[in-house]
Coordinates of C-alpha atoms in Angstrom, one line a residue:
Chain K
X16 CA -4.5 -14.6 28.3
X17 CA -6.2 -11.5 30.0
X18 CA -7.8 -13.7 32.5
X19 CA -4.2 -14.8 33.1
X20 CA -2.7 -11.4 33.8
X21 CA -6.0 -10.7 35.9
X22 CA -5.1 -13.6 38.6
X23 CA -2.0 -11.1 38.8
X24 CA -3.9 -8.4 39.9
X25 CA -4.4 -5.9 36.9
X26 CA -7.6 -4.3 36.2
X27 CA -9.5 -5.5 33.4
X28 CA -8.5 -3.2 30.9
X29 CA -4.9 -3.3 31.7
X30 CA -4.4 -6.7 31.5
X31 CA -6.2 -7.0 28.1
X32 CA -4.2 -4.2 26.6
X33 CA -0.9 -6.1 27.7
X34 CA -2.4 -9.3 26.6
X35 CA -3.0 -7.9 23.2
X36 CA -0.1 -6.1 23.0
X37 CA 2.1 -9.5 23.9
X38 CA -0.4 -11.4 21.2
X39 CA 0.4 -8.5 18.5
X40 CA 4.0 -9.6 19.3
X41 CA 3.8 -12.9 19.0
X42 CA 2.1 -12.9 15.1
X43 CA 4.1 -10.1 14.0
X44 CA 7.7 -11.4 14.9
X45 CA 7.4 -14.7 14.1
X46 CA 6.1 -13.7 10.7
X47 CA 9.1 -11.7 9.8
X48 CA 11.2 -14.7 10.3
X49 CA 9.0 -16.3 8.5
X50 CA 8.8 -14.1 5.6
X51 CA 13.2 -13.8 5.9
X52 CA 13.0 -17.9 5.4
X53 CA 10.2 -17.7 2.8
X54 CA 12.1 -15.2 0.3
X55 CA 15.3 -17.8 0.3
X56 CA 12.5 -20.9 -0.1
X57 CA 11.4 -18.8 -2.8
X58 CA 14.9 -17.8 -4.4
X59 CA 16.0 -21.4 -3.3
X60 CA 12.8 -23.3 -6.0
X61 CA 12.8 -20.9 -8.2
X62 CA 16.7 -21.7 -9.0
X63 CA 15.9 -25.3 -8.6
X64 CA 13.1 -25.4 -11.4
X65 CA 15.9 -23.1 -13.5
X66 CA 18.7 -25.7 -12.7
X67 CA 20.7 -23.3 -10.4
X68 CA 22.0 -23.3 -7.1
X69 CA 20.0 -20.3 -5.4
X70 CA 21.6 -18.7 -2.6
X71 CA 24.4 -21.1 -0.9
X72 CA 27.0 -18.7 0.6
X73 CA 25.8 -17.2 3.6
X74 CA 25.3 -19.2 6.6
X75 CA 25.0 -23.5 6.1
X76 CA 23.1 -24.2 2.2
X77 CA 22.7 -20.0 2.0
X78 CA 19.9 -20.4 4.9
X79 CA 21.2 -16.6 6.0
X80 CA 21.1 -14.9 2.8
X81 CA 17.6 -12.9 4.0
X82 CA 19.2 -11.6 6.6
X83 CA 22.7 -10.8 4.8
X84 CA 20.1 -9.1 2.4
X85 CA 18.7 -7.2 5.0
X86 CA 21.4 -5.9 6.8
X87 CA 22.9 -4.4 3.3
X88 CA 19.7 -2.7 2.6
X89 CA 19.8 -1.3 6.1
X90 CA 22.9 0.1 6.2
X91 CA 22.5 1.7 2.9
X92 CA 21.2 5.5 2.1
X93 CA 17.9 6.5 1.4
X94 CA 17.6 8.0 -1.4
X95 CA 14.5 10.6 -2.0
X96 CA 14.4 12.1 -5.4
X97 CA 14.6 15.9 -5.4
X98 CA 11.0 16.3 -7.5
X99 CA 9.7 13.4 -5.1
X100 CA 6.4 14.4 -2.9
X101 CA 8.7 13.8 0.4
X102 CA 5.8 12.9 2.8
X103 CA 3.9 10.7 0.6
X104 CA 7.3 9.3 -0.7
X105 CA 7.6 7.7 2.6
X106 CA 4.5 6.9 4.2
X107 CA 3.3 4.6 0.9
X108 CA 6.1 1.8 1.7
X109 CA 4.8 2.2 5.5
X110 CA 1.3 1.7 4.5
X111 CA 2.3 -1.4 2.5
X112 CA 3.9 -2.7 5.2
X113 CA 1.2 -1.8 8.0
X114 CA -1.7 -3.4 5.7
X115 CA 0.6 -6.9 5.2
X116 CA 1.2 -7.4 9.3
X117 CA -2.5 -6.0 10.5
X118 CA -4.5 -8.9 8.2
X119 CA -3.2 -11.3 10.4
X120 CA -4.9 -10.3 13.4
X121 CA -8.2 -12.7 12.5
X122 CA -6.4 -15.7 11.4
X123 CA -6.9 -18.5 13.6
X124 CA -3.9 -20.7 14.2
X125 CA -5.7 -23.4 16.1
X126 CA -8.7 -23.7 17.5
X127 CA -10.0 -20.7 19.5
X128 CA -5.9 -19.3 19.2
X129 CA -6.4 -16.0 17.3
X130 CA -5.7 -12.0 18.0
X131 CA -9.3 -10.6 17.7
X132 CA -11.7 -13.4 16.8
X133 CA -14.5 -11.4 15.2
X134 CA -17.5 -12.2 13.8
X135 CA -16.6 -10.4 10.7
X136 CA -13.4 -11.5 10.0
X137 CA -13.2 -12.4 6.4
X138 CA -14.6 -9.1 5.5
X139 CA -11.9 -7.6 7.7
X140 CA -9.5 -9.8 5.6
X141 CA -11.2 -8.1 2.5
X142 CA -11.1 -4.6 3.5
X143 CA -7.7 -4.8 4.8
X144 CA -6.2 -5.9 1.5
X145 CA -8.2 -3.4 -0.1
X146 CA -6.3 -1.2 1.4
X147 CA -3.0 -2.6 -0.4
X148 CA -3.3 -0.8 -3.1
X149 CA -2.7 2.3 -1.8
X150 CA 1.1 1.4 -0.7
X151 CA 1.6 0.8 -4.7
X152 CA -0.1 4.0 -5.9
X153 CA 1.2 6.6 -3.6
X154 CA 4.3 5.3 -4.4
X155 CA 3.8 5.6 -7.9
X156 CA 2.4 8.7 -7.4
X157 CA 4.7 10.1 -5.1
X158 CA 7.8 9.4 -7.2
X159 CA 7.3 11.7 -9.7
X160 CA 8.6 9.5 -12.3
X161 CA 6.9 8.3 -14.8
X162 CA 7.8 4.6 -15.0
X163 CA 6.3 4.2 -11.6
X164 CA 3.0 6.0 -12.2
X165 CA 2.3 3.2 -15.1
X166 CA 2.9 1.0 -12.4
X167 CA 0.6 3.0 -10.3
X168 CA -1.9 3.1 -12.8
X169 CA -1.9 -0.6 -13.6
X170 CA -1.9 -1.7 -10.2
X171 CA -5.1 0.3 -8.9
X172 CA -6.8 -1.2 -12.2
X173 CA -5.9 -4.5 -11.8
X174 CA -6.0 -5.0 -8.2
X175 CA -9.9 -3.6 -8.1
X176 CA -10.8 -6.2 -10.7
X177 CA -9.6 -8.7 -9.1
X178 CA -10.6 -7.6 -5.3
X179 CA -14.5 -8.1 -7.4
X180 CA -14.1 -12.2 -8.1
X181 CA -12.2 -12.3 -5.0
X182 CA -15.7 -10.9 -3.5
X183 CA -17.9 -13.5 -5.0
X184 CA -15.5 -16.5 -3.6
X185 CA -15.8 -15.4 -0.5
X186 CA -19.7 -15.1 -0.7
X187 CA -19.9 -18.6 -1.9
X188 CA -17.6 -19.9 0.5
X189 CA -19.5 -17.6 3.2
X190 CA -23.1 -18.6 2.0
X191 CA -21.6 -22.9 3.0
X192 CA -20.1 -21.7 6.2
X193 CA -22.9 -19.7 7.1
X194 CA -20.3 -17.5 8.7
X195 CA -18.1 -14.8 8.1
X196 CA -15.7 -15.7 10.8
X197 CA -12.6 -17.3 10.1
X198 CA -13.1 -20.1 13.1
X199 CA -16.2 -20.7 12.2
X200 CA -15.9 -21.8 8.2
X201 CA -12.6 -23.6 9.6
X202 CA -15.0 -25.2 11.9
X203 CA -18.0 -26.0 9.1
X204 CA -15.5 -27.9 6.6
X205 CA -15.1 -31.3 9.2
X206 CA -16.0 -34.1 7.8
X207 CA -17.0 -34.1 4.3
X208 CA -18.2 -37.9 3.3
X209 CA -17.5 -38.5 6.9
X210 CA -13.8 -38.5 6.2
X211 CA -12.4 -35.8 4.5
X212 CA -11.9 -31.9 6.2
X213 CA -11.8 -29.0 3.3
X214 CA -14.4 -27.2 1.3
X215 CA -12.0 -28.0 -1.7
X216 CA -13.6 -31.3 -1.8
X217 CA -17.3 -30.3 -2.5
X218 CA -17.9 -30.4 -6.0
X219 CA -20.2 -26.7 -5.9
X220 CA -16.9 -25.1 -4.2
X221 CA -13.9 -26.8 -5.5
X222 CA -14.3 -24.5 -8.8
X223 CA -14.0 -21.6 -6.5
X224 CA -10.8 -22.8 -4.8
X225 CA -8.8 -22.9 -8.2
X226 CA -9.9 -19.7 -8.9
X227 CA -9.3 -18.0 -5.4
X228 CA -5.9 -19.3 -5.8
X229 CA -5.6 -17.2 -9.2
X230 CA -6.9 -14.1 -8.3
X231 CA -5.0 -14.2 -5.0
X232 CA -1.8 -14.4 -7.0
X233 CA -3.3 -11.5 -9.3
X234 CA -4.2 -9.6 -5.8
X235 CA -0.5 -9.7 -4.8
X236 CA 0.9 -8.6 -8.7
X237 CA 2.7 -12.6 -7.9
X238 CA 4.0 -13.6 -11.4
X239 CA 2.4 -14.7 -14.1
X240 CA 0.7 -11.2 -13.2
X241 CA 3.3 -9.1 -11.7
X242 CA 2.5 -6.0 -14.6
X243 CA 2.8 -3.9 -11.8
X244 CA 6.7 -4.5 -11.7
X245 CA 7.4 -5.7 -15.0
X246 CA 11.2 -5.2 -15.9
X247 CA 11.1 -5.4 -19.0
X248 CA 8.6 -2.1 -19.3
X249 CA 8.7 -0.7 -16.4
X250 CA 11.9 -0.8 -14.7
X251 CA 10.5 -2.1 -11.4
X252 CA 7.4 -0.8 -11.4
X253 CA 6.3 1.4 -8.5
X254 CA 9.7 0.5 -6.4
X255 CA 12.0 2.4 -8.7
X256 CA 13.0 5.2 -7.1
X257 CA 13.1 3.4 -3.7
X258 CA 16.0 2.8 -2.4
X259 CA 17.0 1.1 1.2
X260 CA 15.2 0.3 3.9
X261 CA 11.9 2.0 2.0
X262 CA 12.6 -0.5 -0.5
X263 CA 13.1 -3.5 2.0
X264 CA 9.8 -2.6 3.4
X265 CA 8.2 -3.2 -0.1
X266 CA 9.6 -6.4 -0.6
X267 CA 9.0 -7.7 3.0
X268 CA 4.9 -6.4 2.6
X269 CA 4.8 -8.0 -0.6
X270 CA 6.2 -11.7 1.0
X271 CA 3.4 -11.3 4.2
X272 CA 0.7 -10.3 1.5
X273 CA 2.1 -13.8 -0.3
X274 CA 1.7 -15.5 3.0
X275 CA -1.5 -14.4 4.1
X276 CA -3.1 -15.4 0.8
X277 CA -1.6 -19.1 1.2
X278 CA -2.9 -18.7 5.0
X279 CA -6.6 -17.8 3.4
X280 CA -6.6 -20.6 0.7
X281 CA -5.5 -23.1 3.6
X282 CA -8.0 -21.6 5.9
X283 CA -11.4 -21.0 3.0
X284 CA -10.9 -24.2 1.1
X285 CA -8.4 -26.6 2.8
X286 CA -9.6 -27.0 6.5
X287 CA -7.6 -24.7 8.3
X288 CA -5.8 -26.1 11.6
X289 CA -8.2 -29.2 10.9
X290 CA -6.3 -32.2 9.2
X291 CA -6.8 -33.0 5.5
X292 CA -8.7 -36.6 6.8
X293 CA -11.1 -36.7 9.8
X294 CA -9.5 -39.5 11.8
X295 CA -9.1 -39.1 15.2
X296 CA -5.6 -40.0 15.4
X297 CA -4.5 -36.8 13.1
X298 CA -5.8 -34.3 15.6
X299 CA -2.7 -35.2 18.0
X300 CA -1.3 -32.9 15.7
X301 CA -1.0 -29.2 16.9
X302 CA -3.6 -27.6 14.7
X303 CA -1.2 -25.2 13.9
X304 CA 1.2 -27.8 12.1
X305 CA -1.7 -28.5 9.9
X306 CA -2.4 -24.8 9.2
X307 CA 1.8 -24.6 8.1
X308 CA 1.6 -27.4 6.3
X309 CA -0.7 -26.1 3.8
X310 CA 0.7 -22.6 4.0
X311 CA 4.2 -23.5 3.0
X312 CA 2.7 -26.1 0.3
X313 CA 0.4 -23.0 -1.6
X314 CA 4.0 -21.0 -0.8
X315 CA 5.7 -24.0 -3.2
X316 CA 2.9 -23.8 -5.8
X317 CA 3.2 -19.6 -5.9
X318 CA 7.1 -20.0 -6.5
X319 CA 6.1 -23.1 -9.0
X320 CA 4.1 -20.8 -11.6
X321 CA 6.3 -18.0 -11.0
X322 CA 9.2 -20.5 -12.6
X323 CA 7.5 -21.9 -15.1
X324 CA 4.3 -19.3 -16.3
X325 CA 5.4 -16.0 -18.4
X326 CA 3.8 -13.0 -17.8
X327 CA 0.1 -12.1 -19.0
X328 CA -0.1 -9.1 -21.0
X329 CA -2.2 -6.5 -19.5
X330 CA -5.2 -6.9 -21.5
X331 CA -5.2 -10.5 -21.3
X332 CA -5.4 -9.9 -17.2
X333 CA -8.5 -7.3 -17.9
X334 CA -10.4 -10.2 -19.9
X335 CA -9.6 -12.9 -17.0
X336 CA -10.6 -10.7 -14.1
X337 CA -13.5 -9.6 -15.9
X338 CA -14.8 -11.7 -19.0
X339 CA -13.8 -14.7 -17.1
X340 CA -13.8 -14.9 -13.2
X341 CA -16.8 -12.4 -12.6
X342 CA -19.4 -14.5 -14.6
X343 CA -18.4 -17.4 -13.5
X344 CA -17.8 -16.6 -9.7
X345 CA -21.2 -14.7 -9.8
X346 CA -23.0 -18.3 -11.5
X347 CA -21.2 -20.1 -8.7
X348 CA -23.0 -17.5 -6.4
X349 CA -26.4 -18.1 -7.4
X350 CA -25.5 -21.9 -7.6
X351 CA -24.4 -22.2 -3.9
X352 CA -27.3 -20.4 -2.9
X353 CA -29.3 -22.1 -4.8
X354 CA -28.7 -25.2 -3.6
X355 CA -28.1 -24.4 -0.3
X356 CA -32.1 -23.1 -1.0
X357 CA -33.4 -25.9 -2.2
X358 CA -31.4 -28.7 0.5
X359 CA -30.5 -26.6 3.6
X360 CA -33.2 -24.2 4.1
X361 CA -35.9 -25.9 2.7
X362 CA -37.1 -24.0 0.2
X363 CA -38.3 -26.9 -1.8
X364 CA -41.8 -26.7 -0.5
Chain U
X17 CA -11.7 4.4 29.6
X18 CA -10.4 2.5 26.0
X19 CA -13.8 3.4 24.7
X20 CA -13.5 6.6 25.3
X21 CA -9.5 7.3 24.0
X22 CA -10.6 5.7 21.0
X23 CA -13.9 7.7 20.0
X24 CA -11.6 10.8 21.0
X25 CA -8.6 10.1 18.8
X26 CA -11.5 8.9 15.6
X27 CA -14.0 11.8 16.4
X28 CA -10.6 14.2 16.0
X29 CA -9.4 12.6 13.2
X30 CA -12.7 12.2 11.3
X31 CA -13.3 16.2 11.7
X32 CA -9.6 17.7 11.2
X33 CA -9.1 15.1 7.6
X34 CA -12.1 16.3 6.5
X35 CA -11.4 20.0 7.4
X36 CA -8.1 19.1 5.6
X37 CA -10.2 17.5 2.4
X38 CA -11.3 20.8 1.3
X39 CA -8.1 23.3 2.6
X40 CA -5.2 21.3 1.1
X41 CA -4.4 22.6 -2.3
X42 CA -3.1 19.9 -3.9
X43 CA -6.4 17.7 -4.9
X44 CA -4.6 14.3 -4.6
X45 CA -3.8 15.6 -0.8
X46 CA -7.5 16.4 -0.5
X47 CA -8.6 13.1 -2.0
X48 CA -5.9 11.2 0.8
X49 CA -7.2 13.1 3.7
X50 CA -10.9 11.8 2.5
X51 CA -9.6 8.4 2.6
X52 CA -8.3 9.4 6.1
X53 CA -11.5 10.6 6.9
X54 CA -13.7 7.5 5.9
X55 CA -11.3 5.1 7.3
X56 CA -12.1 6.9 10.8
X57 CA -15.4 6.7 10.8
X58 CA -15.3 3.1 10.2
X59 CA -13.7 3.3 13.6
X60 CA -16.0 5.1 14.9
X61 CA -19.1 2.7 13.2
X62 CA -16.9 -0.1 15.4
X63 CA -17.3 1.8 18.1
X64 CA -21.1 1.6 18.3
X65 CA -20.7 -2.2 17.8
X66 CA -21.9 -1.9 13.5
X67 CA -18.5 -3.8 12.7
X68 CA -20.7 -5.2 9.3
X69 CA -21.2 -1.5 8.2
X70 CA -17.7 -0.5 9.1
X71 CA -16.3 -3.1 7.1
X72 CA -18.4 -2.4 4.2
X73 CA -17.7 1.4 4.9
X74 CA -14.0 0.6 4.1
X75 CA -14.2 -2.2 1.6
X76 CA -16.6 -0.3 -0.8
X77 CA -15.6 3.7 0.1
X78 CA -11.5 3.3 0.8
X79 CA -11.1 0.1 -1.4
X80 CA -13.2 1.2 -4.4
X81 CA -15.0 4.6 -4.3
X82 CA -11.6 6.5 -4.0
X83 CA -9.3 4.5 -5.4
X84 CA -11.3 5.5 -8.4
X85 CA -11.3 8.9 -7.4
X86 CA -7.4 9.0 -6.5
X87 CA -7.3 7.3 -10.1
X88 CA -8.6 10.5 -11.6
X89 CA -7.7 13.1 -9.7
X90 CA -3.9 11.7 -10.1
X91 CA -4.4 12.4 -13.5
X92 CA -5.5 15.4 -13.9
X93 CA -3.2 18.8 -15.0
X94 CA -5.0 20.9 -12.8
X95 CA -3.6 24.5 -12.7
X96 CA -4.1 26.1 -9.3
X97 CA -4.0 29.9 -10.1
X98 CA -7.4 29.5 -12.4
X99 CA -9.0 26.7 -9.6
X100 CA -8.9 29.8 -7.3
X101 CA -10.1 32.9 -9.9
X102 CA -13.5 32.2 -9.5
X103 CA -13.2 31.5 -5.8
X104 CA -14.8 34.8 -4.5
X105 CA -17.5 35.1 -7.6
X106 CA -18.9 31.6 -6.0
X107 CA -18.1 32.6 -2.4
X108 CA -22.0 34.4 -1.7
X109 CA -23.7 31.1 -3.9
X110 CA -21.6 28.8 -2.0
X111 CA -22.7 30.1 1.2
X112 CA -26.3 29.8 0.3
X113 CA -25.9 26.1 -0.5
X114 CA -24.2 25.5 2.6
X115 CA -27.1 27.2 4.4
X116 CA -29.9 25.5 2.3
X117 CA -28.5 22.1 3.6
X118 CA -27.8 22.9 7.2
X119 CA -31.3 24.1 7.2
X120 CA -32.6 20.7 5.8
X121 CA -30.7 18.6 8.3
X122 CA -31.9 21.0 11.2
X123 CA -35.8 20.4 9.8
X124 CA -34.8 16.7 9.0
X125 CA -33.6 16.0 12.4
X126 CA -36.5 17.9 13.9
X127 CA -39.2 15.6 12.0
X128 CA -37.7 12.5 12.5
X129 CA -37.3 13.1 16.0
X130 CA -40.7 14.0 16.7
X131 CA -42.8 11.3 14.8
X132 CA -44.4 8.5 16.6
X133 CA -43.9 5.4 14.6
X134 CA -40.1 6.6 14.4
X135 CA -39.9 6.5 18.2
X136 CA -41.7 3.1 18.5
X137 CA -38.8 1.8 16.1
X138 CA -36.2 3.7 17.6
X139 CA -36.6 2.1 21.0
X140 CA -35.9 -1.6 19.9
X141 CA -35.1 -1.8 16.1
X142 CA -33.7 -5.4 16.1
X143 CA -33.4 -8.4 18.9
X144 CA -30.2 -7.6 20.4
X145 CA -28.9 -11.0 20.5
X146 CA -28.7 -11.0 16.5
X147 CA -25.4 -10.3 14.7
X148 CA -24.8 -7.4 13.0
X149 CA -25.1 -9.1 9.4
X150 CA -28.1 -11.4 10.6
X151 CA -30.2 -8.0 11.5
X152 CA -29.6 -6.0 8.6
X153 CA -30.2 -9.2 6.2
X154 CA -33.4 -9.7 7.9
X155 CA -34.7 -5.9 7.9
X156 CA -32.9 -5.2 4.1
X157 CA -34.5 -8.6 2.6
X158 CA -38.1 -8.5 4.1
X159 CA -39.3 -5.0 5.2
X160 CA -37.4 -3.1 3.0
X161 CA -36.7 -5.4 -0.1
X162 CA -38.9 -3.3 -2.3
X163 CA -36.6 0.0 -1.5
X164 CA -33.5 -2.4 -1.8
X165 CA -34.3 -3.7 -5.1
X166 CA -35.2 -0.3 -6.8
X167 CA -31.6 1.4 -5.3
X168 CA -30.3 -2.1 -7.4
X169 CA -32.0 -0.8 -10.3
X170 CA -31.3 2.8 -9.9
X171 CA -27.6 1.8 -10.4
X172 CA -28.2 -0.5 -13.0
X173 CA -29.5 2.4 -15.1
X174 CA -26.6 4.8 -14.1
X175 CA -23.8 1.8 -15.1
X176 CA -26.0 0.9 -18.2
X177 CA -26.1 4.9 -18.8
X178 CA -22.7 5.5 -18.0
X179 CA -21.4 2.4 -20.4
X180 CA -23.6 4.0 -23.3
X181 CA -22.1 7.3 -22.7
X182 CA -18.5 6.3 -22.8
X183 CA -18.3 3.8 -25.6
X184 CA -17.4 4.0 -28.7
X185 CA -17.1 1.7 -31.5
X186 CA -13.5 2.2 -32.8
X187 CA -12.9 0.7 -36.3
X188 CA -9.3 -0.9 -37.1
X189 CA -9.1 -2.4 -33.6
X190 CA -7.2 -6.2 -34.1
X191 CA -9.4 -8.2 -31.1
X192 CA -7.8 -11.5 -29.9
X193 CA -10.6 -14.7 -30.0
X194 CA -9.0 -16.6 -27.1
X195 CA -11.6 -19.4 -28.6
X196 CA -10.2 -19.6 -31.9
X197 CA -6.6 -19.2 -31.2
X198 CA -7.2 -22.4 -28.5
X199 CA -8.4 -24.1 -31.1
X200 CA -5.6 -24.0 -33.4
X201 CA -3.5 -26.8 -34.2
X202 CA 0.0 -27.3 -35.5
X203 CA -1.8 -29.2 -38.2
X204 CA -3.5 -26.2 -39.6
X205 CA -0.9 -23.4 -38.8
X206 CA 2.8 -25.4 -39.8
X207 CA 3.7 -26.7 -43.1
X208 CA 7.4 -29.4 -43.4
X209 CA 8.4 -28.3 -47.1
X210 CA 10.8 -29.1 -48.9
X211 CA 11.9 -26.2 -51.0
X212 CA 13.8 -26.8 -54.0
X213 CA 16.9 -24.5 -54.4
X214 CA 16.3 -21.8 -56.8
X215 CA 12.7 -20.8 -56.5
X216 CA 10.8 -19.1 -54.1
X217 CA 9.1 -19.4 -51.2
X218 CA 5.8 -20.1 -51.8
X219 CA 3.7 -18.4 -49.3

């Protein structure tokens, strides 16, 4: 696209600051939209699986409810508690918010179509939504209550747990990609057995896959391990005392954290933009429809075990994160490389 | 022109967040503008094209390092008025530390910049056309793997001395065997009696 607003006569730099200004545009609104539709499909399964309507007033089968939703919480007050820290009371559901839209800037949608394709794009990915958890504890913090500082508390412990196996997954899938950029481990899943796209399908990483998708639901405090916001302890959690559009932005970061993991586990382990077979017919298909298609089927099996799986208890999440998923992701580790060793790199002379 | 802006606004940022680290009186403020400051000199690391260090700047200093610290610090009951007593009785030591060091960068500098191997190294470190990740790996895991290994087990003995420091073994604590309770059965764990009217239950 800068080339594009070059022919029109801008200097370099001008025309790639419009260009990535235009491209920051077209991620970002789109995925508000999306994240608007998402919450109903969320509301909409979960009722289903409970044998309840969901939202069905607003607009034809309740399809404008998100945005009935978010027009109430606009016009309402915000309300800042008097013993609040004011300034840190309202940047953490800004930060939350920032760190949910900025991930997507090395997500490729199709082939070669993505914001900043850098060569370090998954650990962007990982540094990014260690940055998360600051939206949770500020706010906790900040609040000067004390059923939010639990939150706060439980959040920054479980979210640095889980960030560890999250670590070693990516290393595995990393050491078979020989890559850390997103395009380029889409790129290295084609054609597994000649006929299938997705590392999910090799035995050594298909382990990892299940378990990506676990700790990405404990990443983004998704039930069964929502402790973070647990009503029946906590109130809400670290979104107590927030009231408004402060409280909006919470709920809209959590939905584009949601997202983006979906977008990962399509993009690490499910081929991306690439189709699920390796038949030349399939790629008539806009990449991108692939790359949806997968999203929106890991949104339906988020909403599926937040129906039908109850809660963990905190220490039960402590033993999975770490008795559990960090052996075993740091075996598969040594077992990827290993192999890779011994069949890729010829270390077997 | 970009370039520039950008090392402006990160230089500036880095320098006044950490000014602010150590002037703002509440800690949890100091330990935020910290945060503040490594996350700009990641920007700055991007800046001179190390995107692999930046990353790992902010994935292992923001991400880990202080949330730990934040963790803490957040809950401590710090009182103020006794944090600054002592503040002019340490002024005269505190000045000599900050000398001691500036004098050891000064001499550091001054060494490293005049050594002859350094400047052989200095001139062309690694082939250009490597990434980032590819030239570290290949300096970290072949010249300097001996180095490398022994900072691996320098932190292996602070975690392993930190672990024996910490624990203790509390008695009376009711653990959960995931193993055993998996491997229960209705069989063993429900009973179908009949219980005649008049006696109790037996249990």
């Amino acid at each position: 696209m800068t080339a594009f607003f070059q022919n029109w006569g801008l200097p370099f730099n001008g025309a790639w600051l419009l260009s990535t200004v235009i491209g920051i545009l077209v991620i970002a609104l789109p995925l508000m939209l999306a994240v608007a539709m998402i919450i109903y499909a969320d509301r909409k399964i979960w009722a289903a699986m409970a044998l309840r309507r969901g939202p069905n007033v607003v607009g034809p089968f309740g399809l404008l409810q998100s945005f009935a939703d978010g027009a109430k919480v606009f016009l309402q007050e915000t309300i800042i508690p008097s013993a609040a820290n004011r300034a840190l009371f309202l940047i953490a559901p800004i930060i939350t918010f920032t760190v949910a839209l900025i991930a997507w800037a090395v997500i490729p949608f199709q082939a070669g179509v993505v914001l900043a394709n850098i060569n370090v794009g998954l650990l962007y990915i990982l540094a990014i939504s260690s940055l998360g958890v600051y939206g949770i504890v500020l706010a906790g913090w900040a609040s000067n209550s004390k059923y939010p500082f639990y939150s706060a508390i439980r959040a920054s412990a479980q979210m640095i747990s889980y960030e560890v196996s999250i670590g070693f997954i990516l290393v595995c899938v990393v050491l078979w990609a020989g890559s850390f950029n997103l395009t380029a481990i889409v790129e290295s899943q084609r054609g597994y057995y000649g006929f299938i796209n997705g590392h999910a399908f090799n035995p050594l990483l298909f382990p990892m896959s299940i378990m990506f998708l676990v700790s990405a639901m404990a990443e983004t405090g998704r039930a069964p391990f929502d402790l973070t916001e647990a009503e029946s302890e906590l109130v809400a959690g670290y979104q107590t005392e927030y009231s408004s559009m402060s409280f909006a932005l919470y709920w809209l970061g959590e939905y584009a954290n949601v997202i983006l993991m979906c977008a990962l586990n399509a993009i690490l382990f499910w081929g991306g933009y690439l189709p699920p077979i390796d038949w030349a017919p399939l790629y008539y298909v806009p990449g991108i429809i692939w790359l949806f298609a997968k999203i929106l089927f890991f949104f339906f099996v988020f909403s599926w075990v937040k129906a039908t799986v109850p809660r963990y208890r905190y220490d039960q999440l402590m033993r999975l994160g770490w008795k559990v998923f960090l052996p075993v992701s740091l075996f598969f580790v040594f077992l990827v490389s290993g192999f890779l060793m011994f069949t890729r790199y010829g270390g077997a002379q | 022109m970009i370039h520039v802006l950008a090392f402006y606004l990160f230089a500036t940022l880095v320098v006044c967040s950490g000014a602010l680290t150590i002037l703002s009186r509440n800690p949890v403020h100091s330990v935020l503008w910290l945060i503040l400051a490594f996350f700009n000199a990641a920007g700055l690391m991007v800046l001179l094209g190390a995107e692999f260090i930046a990353m790992l700047l902010v994935i292992v200093y923001v991400g880990a390092v202080a949330v730990l610290f934040l963790f803490v610090v957040m809950m401590l009951d710090i009182d103020f008025a006794e944090l600054r007593a002592g503040f002019v009785d340490y002024l005269p030591f505190g000045m000599l530390i900050a000398l001691v060091l500036l004098a050891e960068i000064v001499l550091g500098i001054g060494i490293w910049s005049a050594g002859p191997i350094e400047l052989a190294q200095r001139a062309a470190p690694v082939n250009p056309e490597m990434s980032n990740i590819q030239a570290i790996g290949t300096l970290l895991y072949t010249r300097y793997i001996f180095l490398f290994e022994a900072a691996g087990i320098v932190l292996l003995v602070a975690m392993i001395g930190a672990i024996v420091l910490t624990h203790r073994a509390r008695g009376g604590v009711k653990g959960q065997n995931i193993a055993r309770q998996n491997r229960r059965r209705p069989q063993d764990a429900v009973r179908n009696v009949n219980q005649p009217v008049g006696q109790g239950v037996e249990l």
